[in-house]
XYZ file of C-alpha atoms in Angstrom:
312
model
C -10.246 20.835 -29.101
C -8.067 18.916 -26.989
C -6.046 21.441 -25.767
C -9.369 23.390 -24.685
C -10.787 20.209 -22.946
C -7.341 19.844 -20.951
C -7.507 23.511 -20.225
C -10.679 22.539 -18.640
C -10.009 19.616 -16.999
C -6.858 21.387 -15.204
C -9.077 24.128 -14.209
C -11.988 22.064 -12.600
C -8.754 19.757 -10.709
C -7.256 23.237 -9.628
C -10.323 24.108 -8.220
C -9.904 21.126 -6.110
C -13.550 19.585 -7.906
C -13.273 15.934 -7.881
C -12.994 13.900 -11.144
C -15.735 11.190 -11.887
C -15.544 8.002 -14.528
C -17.858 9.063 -16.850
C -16.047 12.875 -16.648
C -14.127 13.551 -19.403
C -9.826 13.184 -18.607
C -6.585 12.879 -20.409
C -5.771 9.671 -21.621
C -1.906 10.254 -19.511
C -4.651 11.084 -16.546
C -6.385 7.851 -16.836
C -3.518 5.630 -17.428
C -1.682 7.403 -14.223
C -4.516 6.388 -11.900
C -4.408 2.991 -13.239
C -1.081 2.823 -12.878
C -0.801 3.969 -9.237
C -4.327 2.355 -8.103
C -3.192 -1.206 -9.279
C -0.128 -1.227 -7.682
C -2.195 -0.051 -4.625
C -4.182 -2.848 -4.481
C -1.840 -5.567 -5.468
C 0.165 -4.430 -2.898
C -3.030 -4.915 -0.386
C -3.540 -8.663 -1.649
C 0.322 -9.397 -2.133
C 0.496 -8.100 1.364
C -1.668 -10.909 2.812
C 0.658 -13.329 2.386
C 3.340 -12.898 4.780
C 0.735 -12.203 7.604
C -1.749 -14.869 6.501
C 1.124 -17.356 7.144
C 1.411 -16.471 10.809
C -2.361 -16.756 11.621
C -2.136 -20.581 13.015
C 1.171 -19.736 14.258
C 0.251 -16.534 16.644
C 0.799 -17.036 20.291
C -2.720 -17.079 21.481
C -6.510 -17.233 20.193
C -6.816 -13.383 20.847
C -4.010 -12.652 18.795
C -4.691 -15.181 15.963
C -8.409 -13.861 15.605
C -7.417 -10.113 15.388
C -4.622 -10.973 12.519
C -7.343 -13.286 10.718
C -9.685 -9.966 11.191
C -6.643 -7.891 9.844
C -6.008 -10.221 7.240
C -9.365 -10.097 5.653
C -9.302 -6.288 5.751
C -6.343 -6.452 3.653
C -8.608 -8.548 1.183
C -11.154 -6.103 1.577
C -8.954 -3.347 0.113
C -7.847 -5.007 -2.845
C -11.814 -4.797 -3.433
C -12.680 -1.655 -2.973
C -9.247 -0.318 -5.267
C -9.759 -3.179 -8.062
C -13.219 -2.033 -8.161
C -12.104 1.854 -8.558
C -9.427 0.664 -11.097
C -12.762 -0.844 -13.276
C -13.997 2.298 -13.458
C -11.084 3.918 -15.469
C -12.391 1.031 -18.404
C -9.549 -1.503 -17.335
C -11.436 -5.286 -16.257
C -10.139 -7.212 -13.502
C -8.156 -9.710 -15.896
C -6.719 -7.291 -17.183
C -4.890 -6.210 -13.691
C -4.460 -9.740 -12.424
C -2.349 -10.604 -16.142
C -0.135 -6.912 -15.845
C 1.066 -8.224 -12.040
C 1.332 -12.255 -13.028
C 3.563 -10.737 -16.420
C 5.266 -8.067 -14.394
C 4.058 -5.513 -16.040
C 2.262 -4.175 -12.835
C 4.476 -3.546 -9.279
C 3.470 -3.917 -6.039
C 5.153 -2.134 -2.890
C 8.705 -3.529 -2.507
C 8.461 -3.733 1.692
C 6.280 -7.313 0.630
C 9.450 -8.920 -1.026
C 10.770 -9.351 2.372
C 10.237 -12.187 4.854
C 8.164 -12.440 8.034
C 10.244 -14.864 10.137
C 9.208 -14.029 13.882
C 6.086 -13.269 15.573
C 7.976 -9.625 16.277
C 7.970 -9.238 12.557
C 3.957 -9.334 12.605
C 4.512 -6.389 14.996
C 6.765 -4.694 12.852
C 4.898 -4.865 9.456
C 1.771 -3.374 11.360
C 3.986 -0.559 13.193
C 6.342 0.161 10.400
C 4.226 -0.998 7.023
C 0.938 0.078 8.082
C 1.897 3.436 9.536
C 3.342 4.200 6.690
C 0.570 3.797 4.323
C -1.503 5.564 6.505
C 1.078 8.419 5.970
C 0.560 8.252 2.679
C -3.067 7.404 2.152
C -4.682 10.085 4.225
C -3.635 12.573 1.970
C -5.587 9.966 -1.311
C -8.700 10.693 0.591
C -8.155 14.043 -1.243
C -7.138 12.697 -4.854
C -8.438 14.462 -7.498
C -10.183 11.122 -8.576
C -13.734 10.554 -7.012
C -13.603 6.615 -6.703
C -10.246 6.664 -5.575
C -10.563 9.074 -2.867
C -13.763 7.769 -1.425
C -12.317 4.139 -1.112
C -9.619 5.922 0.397
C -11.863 6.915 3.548
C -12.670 3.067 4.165
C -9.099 2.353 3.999
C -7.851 4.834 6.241
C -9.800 3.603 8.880
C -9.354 -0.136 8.989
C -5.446 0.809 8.246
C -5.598 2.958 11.580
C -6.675 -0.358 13.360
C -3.779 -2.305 11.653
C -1.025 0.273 13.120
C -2.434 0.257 16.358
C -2.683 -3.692 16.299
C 1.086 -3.758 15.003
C 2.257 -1.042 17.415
C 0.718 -3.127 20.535
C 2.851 -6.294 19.629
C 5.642 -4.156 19.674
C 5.233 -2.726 23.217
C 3.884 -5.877 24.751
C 7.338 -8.066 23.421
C 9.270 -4.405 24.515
C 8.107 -4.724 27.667
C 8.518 -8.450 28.169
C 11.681 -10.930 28.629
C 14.964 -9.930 27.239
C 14.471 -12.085 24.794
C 11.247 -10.771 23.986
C 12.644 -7.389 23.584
C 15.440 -8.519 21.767
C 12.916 -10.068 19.194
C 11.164 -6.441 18.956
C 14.487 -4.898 18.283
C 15.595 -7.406 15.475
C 12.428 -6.691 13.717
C 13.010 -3.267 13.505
C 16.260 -3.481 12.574
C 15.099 -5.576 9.286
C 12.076 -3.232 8.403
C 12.755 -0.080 9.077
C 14.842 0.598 5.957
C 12.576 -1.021 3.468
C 9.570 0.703 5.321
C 11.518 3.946 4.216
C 11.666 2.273 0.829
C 8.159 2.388 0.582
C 7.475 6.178 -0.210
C 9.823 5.646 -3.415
C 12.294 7.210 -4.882
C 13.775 10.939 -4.509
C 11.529 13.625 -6.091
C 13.953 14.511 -8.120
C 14.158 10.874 -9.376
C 10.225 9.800 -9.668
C 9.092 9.407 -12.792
C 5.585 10.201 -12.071
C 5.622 12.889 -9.063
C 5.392 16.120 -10.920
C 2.880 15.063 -13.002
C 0.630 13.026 -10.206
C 1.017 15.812 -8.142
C -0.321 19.072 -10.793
C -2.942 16.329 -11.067
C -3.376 15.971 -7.337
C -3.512 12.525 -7.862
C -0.818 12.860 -5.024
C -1.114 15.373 -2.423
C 2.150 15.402 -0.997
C 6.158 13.868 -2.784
C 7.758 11.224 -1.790
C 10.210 12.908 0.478
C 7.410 15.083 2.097
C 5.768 11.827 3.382
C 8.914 10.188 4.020
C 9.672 12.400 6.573
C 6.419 12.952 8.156
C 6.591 8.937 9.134
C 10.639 8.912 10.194
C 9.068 11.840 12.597
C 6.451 10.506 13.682
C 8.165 6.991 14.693
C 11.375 8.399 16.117
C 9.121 9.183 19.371
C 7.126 6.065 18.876
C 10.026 4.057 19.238
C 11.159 5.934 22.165
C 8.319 5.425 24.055
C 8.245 1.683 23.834
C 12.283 1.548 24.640
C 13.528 0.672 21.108
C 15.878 2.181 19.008
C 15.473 3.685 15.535
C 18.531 1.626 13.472
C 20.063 4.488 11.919
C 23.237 6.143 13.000
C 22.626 9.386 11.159
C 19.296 9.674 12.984
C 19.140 13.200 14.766
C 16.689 15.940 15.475
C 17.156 19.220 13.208
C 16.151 22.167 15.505
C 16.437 24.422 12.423
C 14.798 22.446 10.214
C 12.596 21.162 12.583
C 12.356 17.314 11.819
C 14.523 14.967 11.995
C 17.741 14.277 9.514
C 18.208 10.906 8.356
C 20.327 8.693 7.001
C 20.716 7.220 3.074
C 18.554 4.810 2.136
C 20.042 1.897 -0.009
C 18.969 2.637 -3.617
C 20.567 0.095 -4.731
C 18.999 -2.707 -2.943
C 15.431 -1.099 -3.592
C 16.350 -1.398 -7.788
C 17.007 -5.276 -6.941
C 13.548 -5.569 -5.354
C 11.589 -3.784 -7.483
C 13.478 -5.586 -10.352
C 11.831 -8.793 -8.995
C 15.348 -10.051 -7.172
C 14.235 -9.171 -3.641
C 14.562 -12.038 -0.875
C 10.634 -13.365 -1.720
C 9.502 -11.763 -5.420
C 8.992 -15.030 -7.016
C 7.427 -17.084 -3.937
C 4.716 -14.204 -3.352
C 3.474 -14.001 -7.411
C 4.069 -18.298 -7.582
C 1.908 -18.327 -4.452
C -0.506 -15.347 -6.315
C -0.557 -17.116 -9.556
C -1.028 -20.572 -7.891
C -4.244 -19.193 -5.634
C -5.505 -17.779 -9.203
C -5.926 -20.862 -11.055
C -6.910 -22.898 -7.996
C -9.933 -19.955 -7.392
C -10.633 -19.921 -11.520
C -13.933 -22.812 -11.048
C -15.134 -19.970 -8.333
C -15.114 -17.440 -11.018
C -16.552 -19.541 -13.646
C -19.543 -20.579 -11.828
C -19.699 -17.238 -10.316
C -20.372 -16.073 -14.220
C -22.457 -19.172 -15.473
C -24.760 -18.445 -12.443
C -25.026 -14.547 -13.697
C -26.016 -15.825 -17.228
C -29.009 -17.982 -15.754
C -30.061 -14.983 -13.769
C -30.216 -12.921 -16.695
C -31.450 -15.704 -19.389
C -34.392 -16.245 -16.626
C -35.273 -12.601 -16.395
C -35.520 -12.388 -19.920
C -37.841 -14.891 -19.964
C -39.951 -13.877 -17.577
């Protein structure tokens, strides 16, 4: 019987009908999605950090109000994919405990430091373009919740680029000093930006699988190079340079050829020895037990609710 519902199940996914939570799915399915949707929205909350710690510090009230607007986006998205996690029969705790353990990852590009304004820039060029690259194609996942939270996303992401893109050109086009600051931040996260998309195809551990499932739409190297592509000419147009001596444009191929990332550095920081792993899950864990009394009350005022409605 199990091989006839997973007969099934691949048929309805091949013909591209979406999967819902009370739908009947593999157990490898579910754990998959829970796999690759926590680690999408830890690395949405994670990802507040270095940002949040620049709002007081950006160089005027326009600027600080659109990262505090970014910022709670960010927040926002951690939301909507815990929430689409819960339906897959995993409880919030349950997430929160896998990331504090480190059990659960998070994308390795928030192991790094934010130590200028430029880097702001940067993360919202370089960080949020590329998880635009890769999230449009989750607003066609094979999982219902997943790719409708997805939509959201990719629109308040969009924003973020754009916002990240326009502190780039604006220091770009300003002193030399300002430039110089634009350049440096590239320089530091271009490479781990690359980093992001993961490992080789032919080194994922979860690629073939995610993608017969169409819980991915697209490998790692596929939407690798779609973003080196696409910011080779976005660079260019602001007058910065792309750090990477191998960088040059493939007329056969038609893309761009690029150089090797570090592997080895990427093991360190997904091993938890990056340059910030243990300040952003101390500062994680620390804001957890400091916000438990929130989620107590929140619960103690749910049981009144209900213990009232009862007795009415």
């Amino acid at each position: 019987m199990s091989e006839q519902h997973e007969q099934i199940f691949q048929n309805r996914i091949d013909a591209e009908e979406k999967i819902e939570p009370k739908d009947w799915m593999p157990e490898a399915y579910r754990r998959n999605l829970i796999r690759q949707i926590s680690q999408h929205a830890h690395s949405e909350v994670i990802g507040m950090q270095p940002e949040g710690n620049w709002i007081t510090r950006a160089p005027t009230l326009h600027r600080k109000a659109i990262l505090l607007a970014k910022v709670q986006d960010e927040g926002g998205h951690g939301l909507y994919l815990y929430s689409a996690a819960e339906t897959l029969g995993i409880s919030r705790e349950e997430l929160i405990d896998a990331l504090h353990e480190g059990r659960a990852k998070y994308a390795s590009i928030f192991n790094y430091p934010a130590i200028t304004w430029a880097d702001i820039g940067a993360i919202g060029w370089l960080v949020d373009g590329a998880a635009i690259v890769n999230q449009v194609s989750l607003q066609r996942t094979s999982y219902g919740p997943y790719a409708r939270g997805m939509v959201r996303i990719c629109k308040e992401e969009s924003f973020h680029q754009r916002q990240g893109y326009h502190i780039m050109m604006t220091l770009a086009r300003g002193s030399a000093d300002q430039k110089h600051m634009a350049q440096d931040a590239l320089n530091r996260f271009w490479w781990p930006a690359l980093m992001m998309f993961g490992p080789h195809d032919s080194e994922s551990a979860h690629s073939a699988q995610s993608m017969k499932w169409k819980v991915k739409r697209q490998t790692n190297d596929e939407l690798r190079q779609k973003f080196v592509d696409q910011s080779v000419a976005q660079a260019e147009e602001i007058g910065l340079t792309i750090p990477d001596p191998d960088l040059i444009w493939n007329e056969k191929r038609g893309h761009y050829d690029f150089g090797e990332i570090d592997w080895d550095e990427f093991a360190q920081v997904i091993a938890g020895n990056g340059p910030c792993n243990r300040q952003r899950l101390t500062h994680h864990r620390r804001a957890h037990e400091d916000g438990a009394w929130v989620r107590e009350a929140m619960v103690s005022y749910q049981k009144k609710v209900q213990q009232r409605r009862e007795a009415a």
